mmCIF file of C-alpha atoms in Angstrom:
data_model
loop_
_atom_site.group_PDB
_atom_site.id
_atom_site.type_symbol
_atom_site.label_atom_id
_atom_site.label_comp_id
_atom_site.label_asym_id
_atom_site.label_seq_id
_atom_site.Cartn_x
_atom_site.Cartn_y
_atom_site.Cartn_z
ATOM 1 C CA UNK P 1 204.637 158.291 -101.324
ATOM 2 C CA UNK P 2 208.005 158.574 -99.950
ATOM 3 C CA UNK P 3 209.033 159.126 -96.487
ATOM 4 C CA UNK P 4 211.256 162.182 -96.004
ATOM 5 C CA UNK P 5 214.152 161.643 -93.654
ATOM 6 C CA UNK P 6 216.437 163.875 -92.237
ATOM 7 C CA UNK P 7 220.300 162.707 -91.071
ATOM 8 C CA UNK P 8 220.817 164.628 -88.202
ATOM 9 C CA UNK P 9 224.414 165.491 -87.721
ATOM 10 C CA UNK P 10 226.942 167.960 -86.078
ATOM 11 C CA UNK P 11 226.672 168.910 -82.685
ATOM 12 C CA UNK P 12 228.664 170.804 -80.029
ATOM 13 C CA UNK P 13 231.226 168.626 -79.118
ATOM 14 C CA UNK P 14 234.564 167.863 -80.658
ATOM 15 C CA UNK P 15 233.062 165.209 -82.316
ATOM 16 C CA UNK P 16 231.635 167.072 -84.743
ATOM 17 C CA UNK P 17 233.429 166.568 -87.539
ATOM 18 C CA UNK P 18 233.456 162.567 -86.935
ATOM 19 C CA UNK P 19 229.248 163.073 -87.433
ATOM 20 C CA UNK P 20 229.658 164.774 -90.442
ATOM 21 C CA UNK P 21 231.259 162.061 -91.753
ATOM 22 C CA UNK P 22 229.003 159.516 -90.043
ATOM 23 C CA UNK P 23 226.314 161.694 -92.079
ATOM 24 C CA UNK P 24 228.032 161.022 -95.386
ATOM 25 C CA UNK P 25 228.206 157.455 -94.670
ATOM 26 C CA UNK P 26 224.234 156.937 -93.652
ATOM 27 C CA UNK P 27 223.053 158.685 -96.307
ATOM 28 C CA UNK P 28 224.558 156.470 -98.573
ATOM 29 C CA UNK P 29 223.625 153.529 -96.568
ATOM 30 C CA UNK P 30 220.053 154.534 -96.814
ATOM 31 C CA UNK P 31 218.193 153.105 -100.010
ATOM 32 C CA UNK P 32 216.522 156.360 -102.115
ATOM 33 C CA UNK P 33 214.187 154.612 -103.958
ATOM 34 C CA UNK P 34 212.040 154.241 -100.475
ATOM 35 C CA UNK P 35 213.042 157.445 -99.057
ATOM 36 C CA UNK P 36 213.513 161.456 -99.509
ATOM 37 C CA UNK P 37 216.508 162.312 -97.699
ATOM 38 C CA UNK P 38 218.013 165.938 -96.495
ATOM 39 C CA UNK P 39 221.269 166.233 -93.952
ATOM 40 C CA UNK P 40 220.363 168.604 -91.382
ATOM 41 C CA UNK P 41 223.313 170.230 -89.740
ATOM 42 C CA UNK P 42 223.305 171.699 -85.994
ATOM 43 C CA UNK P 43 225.528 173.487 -84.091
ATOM 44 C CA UNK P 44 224.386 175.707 -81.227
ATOM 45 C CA UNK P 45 221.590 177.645 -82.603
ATOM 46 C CA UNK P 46 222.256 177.347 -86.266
ATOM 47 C CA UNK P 47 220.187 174.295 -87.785
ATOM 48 C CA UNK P 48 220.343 174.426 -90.981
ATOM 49 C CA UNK P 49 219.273 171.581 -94.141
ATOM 50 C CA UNK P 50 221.713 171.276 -97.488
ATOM 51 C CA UNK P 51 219.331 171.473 -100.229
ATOM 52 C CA UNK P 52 220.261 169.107 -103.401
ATOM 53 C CA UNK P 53 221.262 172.405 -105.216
ATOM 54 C CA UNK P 54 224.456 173.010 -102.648
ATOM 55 C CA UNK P 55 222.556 175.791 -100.605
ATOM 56 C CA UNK P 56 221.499 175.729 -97.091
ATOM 57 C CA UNK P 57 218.220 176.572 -95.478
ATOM 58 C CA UNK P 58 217.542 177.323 -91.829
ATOM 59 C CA UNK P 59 215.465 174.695 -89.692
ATOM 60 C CA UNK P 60 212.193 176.226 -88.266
ATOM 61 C CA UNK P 61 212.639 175.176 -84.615
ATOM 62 C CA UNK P 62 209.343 175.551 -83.813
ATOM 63 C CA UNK P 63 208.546 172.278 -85.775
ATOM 64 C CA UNK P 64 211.422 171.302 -87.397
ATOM 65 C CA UNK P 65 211.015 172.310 -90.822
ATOM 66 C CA UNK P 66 212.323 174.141 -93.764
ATOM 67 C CA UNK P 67 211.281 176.187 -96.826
ATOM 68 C CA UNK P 68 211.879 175.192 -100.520
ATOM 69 C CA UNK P 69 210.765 176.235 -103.526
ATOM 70 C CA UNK P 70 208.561 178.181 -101.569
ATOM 71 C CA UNK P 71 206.568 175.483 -100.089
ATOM 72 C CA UNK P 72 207.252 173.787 -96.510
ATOM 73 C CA UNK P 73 208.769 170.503 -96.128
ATOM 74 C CA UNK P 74 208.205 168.318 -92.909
ATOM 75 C CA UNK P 75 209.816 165.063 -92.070
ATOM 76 C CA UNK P 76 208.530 161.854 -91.214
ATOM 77 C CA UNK P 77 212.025 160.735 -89.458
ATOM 78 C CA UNK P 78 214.557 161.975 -87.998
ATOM 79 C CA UNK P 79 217.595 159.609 -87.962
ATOM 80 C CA UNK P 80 220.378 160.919 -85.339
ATOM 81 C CA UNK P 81 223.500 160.497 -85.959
ATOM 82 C CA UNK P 82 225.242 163.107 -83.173
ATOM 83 C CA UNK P 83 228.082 161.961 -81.264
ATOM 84 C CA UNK P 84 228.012 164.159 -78.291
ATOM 85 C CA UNK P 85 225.631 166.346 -76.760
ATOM 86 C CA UNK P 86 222.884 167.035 -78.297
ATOM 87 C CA UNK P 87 222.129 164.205 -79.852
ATOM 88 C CA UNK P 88 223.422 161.161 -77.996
ATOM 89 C CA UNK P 89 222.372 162.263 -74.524
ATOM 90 C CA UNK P 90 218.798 162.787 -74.660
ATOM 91 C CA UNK P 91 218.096 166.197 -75.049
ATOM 92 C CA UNK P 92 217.533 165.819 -79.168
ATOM 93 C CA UNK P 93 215.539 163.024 -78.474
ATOM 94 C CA UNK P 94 213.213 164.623 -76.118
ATOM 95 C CA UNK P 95 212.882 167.947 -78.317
ATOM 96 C CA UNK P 96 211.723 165.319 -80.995
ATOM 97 C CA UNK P 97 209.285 163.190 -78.925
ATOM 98 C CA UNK P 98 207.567 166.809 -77.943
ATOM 99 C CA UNK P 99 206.906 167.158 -82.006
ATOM 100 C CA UNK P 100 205.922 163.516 -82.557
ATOM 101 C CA UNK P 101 208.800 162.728 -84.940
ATOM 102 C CA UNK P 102 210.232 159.307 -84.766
ATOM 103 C CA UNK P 103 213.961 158.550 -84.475
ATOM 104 C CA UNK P 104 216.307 155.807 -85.139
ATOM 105 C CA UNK P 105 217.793 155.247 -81.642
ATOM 106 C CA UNK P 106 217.389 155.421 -78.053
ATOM 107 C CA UNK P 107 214.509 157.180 -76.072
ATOM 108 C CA UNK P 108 215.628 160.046 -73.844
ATOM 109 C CA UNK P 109 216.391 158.132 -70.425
ATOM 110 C CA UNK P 110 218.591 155.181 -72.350
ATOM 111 C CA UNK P 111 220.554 157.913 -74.233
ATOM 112 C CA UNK P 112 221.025 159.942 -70.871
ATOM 113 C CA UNK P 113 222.540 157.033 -69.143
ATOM 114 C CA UNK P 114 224.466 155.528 -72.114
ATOM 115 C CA UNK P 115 226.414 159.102 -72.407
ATOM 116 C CA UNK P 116 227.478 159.153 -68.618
ATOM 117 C CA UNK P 117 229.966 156.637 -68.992
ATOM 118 C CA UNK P 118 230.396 156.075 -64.916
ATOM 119 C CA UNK P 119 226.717 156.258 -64.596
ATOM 120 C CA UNK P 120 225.676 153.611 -67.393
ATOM 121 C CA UNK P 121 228.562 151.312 -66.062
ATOM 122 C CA UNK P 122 227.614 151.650 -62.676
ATOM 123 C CA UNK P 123 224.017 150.506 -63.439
ATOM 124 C CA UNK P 124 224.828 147.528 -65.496
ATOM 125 C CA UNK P 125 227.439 146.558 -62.713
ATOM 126 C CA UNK P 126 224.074 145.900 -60.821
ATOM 127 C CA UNK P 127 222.511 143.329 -63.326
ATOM 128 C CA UNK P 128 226.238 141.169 -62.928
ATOM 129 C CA UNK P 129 228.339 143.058 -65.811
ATOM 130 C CA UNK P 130 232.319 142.810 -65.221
ATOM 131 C CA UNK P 131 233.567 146.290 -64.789
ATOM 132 C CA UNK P 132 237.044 148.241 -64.220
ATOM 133 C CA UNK P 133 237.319 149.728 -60.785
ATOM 134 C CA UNK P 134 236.470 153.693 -61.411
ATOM 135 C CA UNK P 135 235.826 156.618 -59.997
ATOM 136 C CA UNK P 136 234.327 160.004 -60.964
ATOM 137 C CA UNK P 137 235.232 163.220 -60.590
ATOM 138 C CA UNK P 138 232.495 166.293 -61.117
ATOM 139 C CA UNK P 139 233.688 170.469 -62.099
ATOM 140 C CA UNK P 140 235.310 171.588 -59.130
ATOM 141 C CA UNK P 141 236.378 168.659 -58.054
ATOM 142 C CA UNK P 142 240.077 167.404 -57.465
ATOM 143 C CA UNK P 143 241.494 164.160 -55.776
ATOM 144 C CA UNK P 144 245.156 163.537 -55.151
ATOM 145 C CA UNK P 145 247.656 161.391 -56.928
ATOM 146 C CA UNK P 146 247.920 159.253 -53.745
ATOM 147 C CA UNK P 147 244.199 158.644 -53.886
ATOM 148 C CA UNK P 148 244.229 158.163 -57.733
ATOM 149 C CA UNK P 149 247.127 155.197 -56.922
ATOM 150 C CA UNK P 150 245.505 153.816 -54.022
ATOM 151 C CA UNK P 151 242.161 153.424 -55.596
ATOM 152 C CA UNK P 152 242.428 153.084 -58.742
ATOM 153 C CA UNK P 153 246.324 152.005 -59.378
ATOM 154 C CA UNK P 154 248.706 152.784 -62.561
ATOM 155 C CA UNK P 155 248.317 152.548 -65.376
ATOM 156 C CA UNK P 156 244.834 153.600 -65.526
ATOM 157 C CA UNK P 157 242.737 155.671 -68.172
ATOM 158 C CA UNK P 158 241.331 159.248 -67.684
ATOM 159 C CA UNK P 159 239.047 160.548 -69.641
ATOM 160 C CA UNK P 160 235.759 162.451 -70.324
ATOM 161 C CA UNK P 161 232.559 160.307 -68.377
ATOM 162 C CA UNK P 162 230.716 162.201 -71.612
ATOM 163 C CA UNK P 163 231.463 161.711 -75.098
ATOM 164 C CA UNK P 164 233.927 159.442 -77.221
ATOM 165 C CA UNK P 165 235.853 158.967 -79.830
ATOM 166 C CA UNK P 166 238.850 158.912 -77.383
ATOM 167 C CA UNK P 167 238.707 162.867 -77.431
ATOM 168 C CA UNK P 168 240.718 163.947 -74.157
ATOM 169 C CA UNK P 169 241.133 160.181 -72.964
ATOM 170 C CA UNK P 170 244.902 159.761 -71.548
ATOM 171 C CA UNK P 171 246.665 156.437 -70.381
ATOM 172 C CA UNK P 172 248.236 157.441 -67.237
ATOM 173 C CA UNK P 173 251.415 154.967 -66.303
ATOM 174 C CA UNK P 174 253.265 157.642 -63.983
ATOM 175 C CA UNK P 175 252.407 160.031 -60.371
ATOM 176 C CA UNK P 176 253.381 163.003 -62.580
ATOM 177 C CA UNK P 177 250.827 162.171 -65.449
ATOM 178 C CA UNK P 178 247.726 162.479 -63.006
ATOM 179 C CA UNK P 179 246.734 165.972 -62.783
ATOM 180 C CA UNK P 180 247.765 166.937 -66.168
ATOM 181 C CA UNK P 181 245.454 164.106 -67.737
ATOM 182 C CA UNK P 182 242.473 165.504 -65.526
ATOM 183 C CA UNK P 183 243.035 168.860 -67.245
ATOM 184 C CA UNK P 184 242.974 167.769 -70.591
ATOM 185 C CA UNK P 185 239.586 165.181 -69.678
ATOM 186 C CA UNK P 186 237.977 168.619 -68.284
ATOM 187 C CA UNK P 187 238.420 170.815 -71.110
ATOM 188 C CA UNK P 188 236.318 168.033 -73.031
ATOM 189 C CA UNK P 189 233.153 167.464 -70.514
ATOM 190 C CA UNK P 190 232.509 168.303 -66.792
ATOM 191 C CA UNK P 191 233.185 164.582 -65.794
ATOM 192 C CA UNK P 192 236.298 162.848 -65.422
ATOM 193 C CA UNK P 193 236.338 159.119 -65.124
ATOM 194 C CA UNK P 194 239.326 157.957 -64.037
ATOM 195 C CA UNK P 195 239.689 153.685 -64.567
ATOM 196 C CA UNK P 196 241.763 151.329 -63.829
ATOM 197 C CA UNK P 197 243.587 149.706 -66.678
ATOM 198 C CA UNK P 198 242.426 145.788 -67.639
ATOM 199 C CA UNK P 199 245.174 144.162 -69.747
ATOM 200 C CA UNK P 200 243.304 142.033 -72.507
ATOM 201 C CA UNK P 201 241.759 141.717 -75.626
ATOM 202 C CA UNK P 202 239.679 144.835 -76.899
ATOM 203 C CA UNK P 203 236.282 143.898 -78.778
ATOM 204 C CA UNK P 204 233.155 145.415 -79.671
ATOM 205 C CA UNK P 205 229.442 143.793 -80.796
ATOM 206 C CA UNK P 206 226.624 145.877 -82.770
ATOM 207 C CA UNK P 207 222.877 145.044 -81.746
ATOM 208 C CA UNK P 208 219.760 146.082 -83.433
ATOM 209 C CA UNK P 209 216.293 144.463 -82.217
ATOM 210 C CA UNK P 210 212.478 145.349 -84.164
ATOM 211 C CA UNK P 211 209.066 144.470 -83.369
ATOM 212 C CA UNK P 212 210.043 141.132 -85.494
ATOM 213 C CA UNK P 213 213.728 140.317 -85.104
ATOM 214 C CA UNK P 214 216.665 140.725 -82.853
ATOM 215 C CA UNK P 215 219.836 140.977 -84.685
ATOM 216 C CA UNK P 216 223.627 140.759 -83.135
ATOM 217 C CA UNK P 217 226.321 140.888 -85.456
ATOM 218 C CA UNK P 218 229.429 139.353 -85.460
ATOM 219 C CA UNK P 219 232.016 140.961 -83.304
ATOM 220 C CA UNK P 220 235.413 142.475 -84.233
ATOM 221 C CA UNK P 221 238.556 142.212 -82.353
ATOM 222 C CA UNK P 222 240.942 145.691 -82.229
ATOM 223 C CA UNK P 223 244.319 145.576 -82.539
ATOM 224 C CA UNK P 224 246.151 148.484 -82.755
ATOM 225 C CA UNK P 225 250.078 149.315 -81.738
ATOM 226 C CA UNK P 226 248.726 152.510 -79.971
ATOM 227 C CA UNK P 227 248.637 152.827 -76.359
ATOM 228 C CA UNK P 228 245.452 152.116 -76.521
ATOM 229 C CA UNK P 229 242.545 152.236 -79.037
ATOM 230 C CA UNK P 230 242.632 156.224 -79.569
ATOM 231 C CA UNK P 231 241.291 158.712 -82.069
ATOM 232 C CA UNK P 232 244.182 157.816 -84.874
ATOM 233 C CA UNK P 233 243.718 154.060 -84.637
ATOM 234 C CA UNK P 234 239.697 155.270 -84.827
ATOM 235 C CA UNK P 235 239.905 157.074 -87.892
ATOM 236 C CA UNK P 236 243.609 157.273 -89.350
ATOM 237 C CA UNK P 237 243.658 153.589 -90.097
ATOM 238 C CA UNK P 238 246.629 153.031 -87.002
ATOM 239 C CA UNK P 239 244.647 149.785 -85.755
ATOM 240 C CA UNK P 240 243.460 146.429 -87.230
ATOM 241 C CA UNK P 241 239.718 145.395 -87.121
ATOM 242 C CA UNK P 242 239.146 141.818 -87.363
ATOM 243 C CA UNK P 243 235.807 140.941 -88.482
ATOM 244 C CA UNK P 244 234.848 138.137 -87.117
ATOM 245 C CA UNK P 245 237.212 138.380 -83.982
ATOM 246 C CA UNK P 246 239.322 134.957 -83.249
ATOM 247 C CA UNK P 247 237.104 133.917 -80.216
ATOM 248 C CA UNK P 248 235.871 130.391 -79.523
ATOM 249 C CA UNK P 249 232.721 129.755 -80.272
ATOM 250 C CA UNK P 250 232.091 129.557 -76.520
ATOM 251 C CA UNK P 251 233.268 133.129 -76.392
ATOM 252 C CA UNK P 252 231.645 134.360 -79.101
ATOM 253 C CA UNK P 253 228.291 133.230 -77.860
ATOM 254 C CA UNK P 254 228.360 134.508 -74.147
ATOM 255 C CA UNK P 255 229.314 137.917 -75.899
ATOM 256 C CA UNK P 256 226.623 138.194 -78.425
ATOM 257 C CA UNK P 257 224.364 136.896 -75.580
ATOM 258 C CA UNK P 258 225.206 139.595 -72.837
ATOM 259 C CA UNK P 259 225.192 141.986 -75.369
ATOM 260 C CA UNK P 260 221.927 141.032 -76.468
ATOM 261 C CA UNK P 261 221.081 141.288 -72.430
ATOM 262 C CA UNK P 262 222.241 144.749 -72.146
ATOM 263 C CA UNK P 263 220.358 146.362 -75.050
ATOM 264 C CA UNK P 264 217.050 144.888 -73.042
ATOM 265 C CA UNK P 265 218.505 146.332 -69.875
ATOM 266 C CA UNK P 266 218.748 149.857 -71.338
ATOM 267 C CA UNK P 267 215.309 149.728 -72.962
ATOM 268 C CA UNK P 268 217.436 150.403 -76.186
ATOM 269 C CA UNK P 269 216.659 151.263 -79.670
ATOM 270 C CA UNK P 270 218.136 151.686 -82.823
ATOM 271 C CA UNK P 271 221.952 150.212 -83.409
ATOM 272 C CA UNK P 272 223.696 150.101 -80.472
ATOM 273 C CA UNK P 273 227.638 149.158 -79.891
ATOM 274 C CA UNK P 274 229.065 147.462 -77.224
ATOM 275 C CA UNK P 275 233.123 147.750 -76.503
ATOM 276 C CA UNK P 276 234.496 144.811 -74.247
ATOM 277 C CA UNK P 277 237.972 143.750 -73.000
ATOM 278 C CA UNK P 278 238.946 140.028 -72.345
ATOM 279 C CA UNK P 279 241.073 139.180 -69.475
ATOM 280 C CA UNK P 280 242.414 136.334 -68.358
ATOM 281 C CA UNK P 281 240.735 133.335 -68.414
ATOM 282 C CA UNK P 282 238.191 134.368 -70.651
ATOM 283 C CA UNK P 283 236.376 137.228 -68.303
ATOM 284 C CA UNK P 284 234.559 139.520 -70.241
ATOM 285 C CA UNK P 285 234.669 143.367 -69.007
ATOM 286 C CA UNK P 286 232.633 145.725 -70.285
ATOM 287 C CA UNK P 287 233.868 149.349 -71.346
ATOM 288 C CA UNK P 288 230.779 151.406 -72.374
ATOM 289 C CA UNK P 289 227.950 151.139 -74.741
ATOM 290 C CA UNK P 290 227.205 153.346 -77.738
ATOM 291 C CA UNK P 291 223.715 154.607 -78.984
ATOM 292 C CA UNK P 292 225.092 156.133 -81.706
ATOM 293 C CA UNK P 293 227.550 154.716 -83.044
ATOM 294 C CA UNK P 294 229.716 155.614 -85.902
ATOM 295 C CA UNK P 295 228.583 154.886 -89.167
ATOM 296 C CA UNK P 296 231.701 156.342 -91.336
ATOM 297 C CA UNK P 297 232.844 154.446 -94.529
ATOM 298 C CA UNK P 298 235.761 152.914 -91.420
ATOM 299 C CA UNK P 299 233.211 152.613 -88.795
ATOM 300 C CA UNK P 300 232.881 148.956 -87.068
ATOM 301 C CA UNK P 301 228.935 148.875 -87.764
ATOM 302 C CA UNK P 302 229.017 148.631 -91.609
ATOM 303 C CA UNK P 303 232.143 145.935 -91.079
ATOM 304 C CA UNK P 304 230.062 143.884 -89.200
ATOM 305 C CA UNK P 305 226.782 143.849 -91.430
ATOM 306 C CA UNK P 306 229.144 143.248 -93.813
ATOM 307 C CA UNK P 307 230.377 139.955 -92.143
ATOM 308 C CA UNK P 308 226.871 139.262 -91.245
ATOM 309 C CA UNK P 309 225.622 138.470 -94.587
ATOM 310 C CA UNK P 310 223.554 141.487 -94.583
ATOM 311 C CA UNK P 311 222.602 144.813 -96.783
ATOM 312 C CA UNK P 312 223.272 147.872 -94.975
ATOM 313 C CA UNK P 313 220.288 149.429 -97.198
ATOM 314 C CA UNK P 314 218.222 146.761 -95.286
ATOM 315 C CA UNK P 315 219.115 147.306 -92.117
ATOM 316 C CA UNK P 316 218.814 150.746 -92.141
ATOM 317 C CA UNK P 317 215.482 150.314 -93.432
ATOM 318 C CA UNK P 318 214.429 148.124 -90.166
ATOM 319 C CA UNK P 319 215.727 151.191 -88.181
ATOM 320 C CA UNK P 320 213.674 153.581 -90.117
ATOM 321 C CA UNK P 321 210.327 151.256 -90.630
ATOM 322 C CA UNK P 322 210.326 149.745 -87.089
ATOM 323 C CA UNK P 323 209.267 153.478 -85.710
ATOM 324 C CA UNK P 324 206.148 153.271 -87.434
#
């Protein structure tokens, strides 16, 4: 008998329309000869399932189910695919571990610290993982463009702590850009990280481990003419993605190694990404780590299965089995 499956997708961020499209692309990723498979939507309060006939049903809360045909459908798996709050930071995951239904990526505590960009960073910075210099700045708080220069220097990034997709993320390069980029970061979370700027090559490595196998793909090298890799260069094809990246093999290895390293740090589960920049003389710096990465028909995560060797429909299917 088939499993059923639910994509979970939406959300209350202004990533939500990037997880619809992340839906689109897992569900067909995911092989339907093994598996029944429903997109459930959320945002706020109104959960709701598309039904295979173009209508929507509500999601009973209460256990997360749904009614069809008059009878009640259940699912065996829930596989989340919110980018934002409430399904990368924990709070989905818990809801799910209270109704014993399995999920494709990390437990509550590993997606709490992955989404807290300042926080995550600052706890790998302990294990020996190359950082920017940073700071963080909570609602209500405000620091001065002196202490912005001093600390931190220009040009330096500011941006949401919480979230992606380069929503409200500004390259600062002048005094006068400060406060106005601290604005825009605070009308997308209620942190601000403010980083220094690390001139280099950008990079990023997928990781997926099972009871059997750990798995690191190859890693792609960004390029884009942008100021830096932002939501255009994401998803309006304004960047280059070179799959595999042109590292030495040296390179390549200590990469796939530490990133390897870091999913066992986190306790991780499920895909995770890992962004890096390369500075000089080979250094490798990390940037953040994703739990739920993007899984659109552009996304880096199919590009590198692809240049792995691998099925998608196969590795999806190690997500999905390795939870039971």
């Amino acid at each position: 008998m088939k499993r059923t499956i639910a994509i979970v997708c939406g959300g209350d961020t202004s990533e939500f329309q990037v997880s619809l499209r992340s839906a689109q692309g897992i569900y067909s990723f995911i092989d339907k000869e093994k598996y029944t498979l429903y997109i459930v939507e959320m945002h706020g309060l109104d959960w709701h399932v598309q039904l295979p006939d173009g209508g929507k049903a509500p999601i009973d809360r209460n256990d997360f189910s749904f009614q069809m045909n008059g009878r009640k459908v259940t699912f065996d798996f829930a596989y989340i695919t919110i980018h934002g709050t409430p399904g990368e930071d924990g709070r989905l995951q818990g809801y799910f571990d209270l109704l014993h239904i399995p999920y494709s990526c990390c437990g509550v505590l590993a997606a709490a610290l992955t989404y807290d960009k300042f926080a995550c960073n600052q706890y790998l910075k302990v294990f020996g993982v190359r950082i920017a210099e940073s700071l963080v700045l909570r609602q209500g708080q405000s620091i001065s463009d002196e202490d912005v220069i001093e600390k931190i220097g220009l040009p330096c990034f500011i941006k949401p702590s919480l979230g992606g997709s380069s929503f409200g993320v500004t390259k600062v390069k002048t005094k006068e850009q400060i406060q106005p980029a601290i604005v825009k970061a605070f009308d997308e979370a209620q942190e601000v990280l403010i980083e220094a700027y690390m001139e280099g090559t950008e990079v990023t490595c997928g990781c997926y481990k099972t009871k059997e196998k750990s798995v690191v793909f190859p890693i792609t090298e960004v390029v884009t003419e942008n100021e830096f890799f932002d939501y255009d260069a994401k998803y309006n094809g304004q960047v280059s993605e070179i799959t595999p990246a042109r590292l030495s093999d040296d390179l390549t290895h200590r990469i796939q190694t530490l990133t390897s390293a870091i999913y066992d740090i986190l306790g991780a589960s499920g895909i995770i990404r890992v962004d890096y920049i390369i500075t000089a003389g080979d250094k490798v710096n990390l940037l953040e780590v994703n739990t739920t990465p993007g899984m659109t028909a552009t996304s880096f995560i199919p590009q590198q299965v692809r240049a792995a060797g691998l099925d998608i429909k196969d590795v999806m299917t190690d997500i999905i089995e390795n939870q039971f």
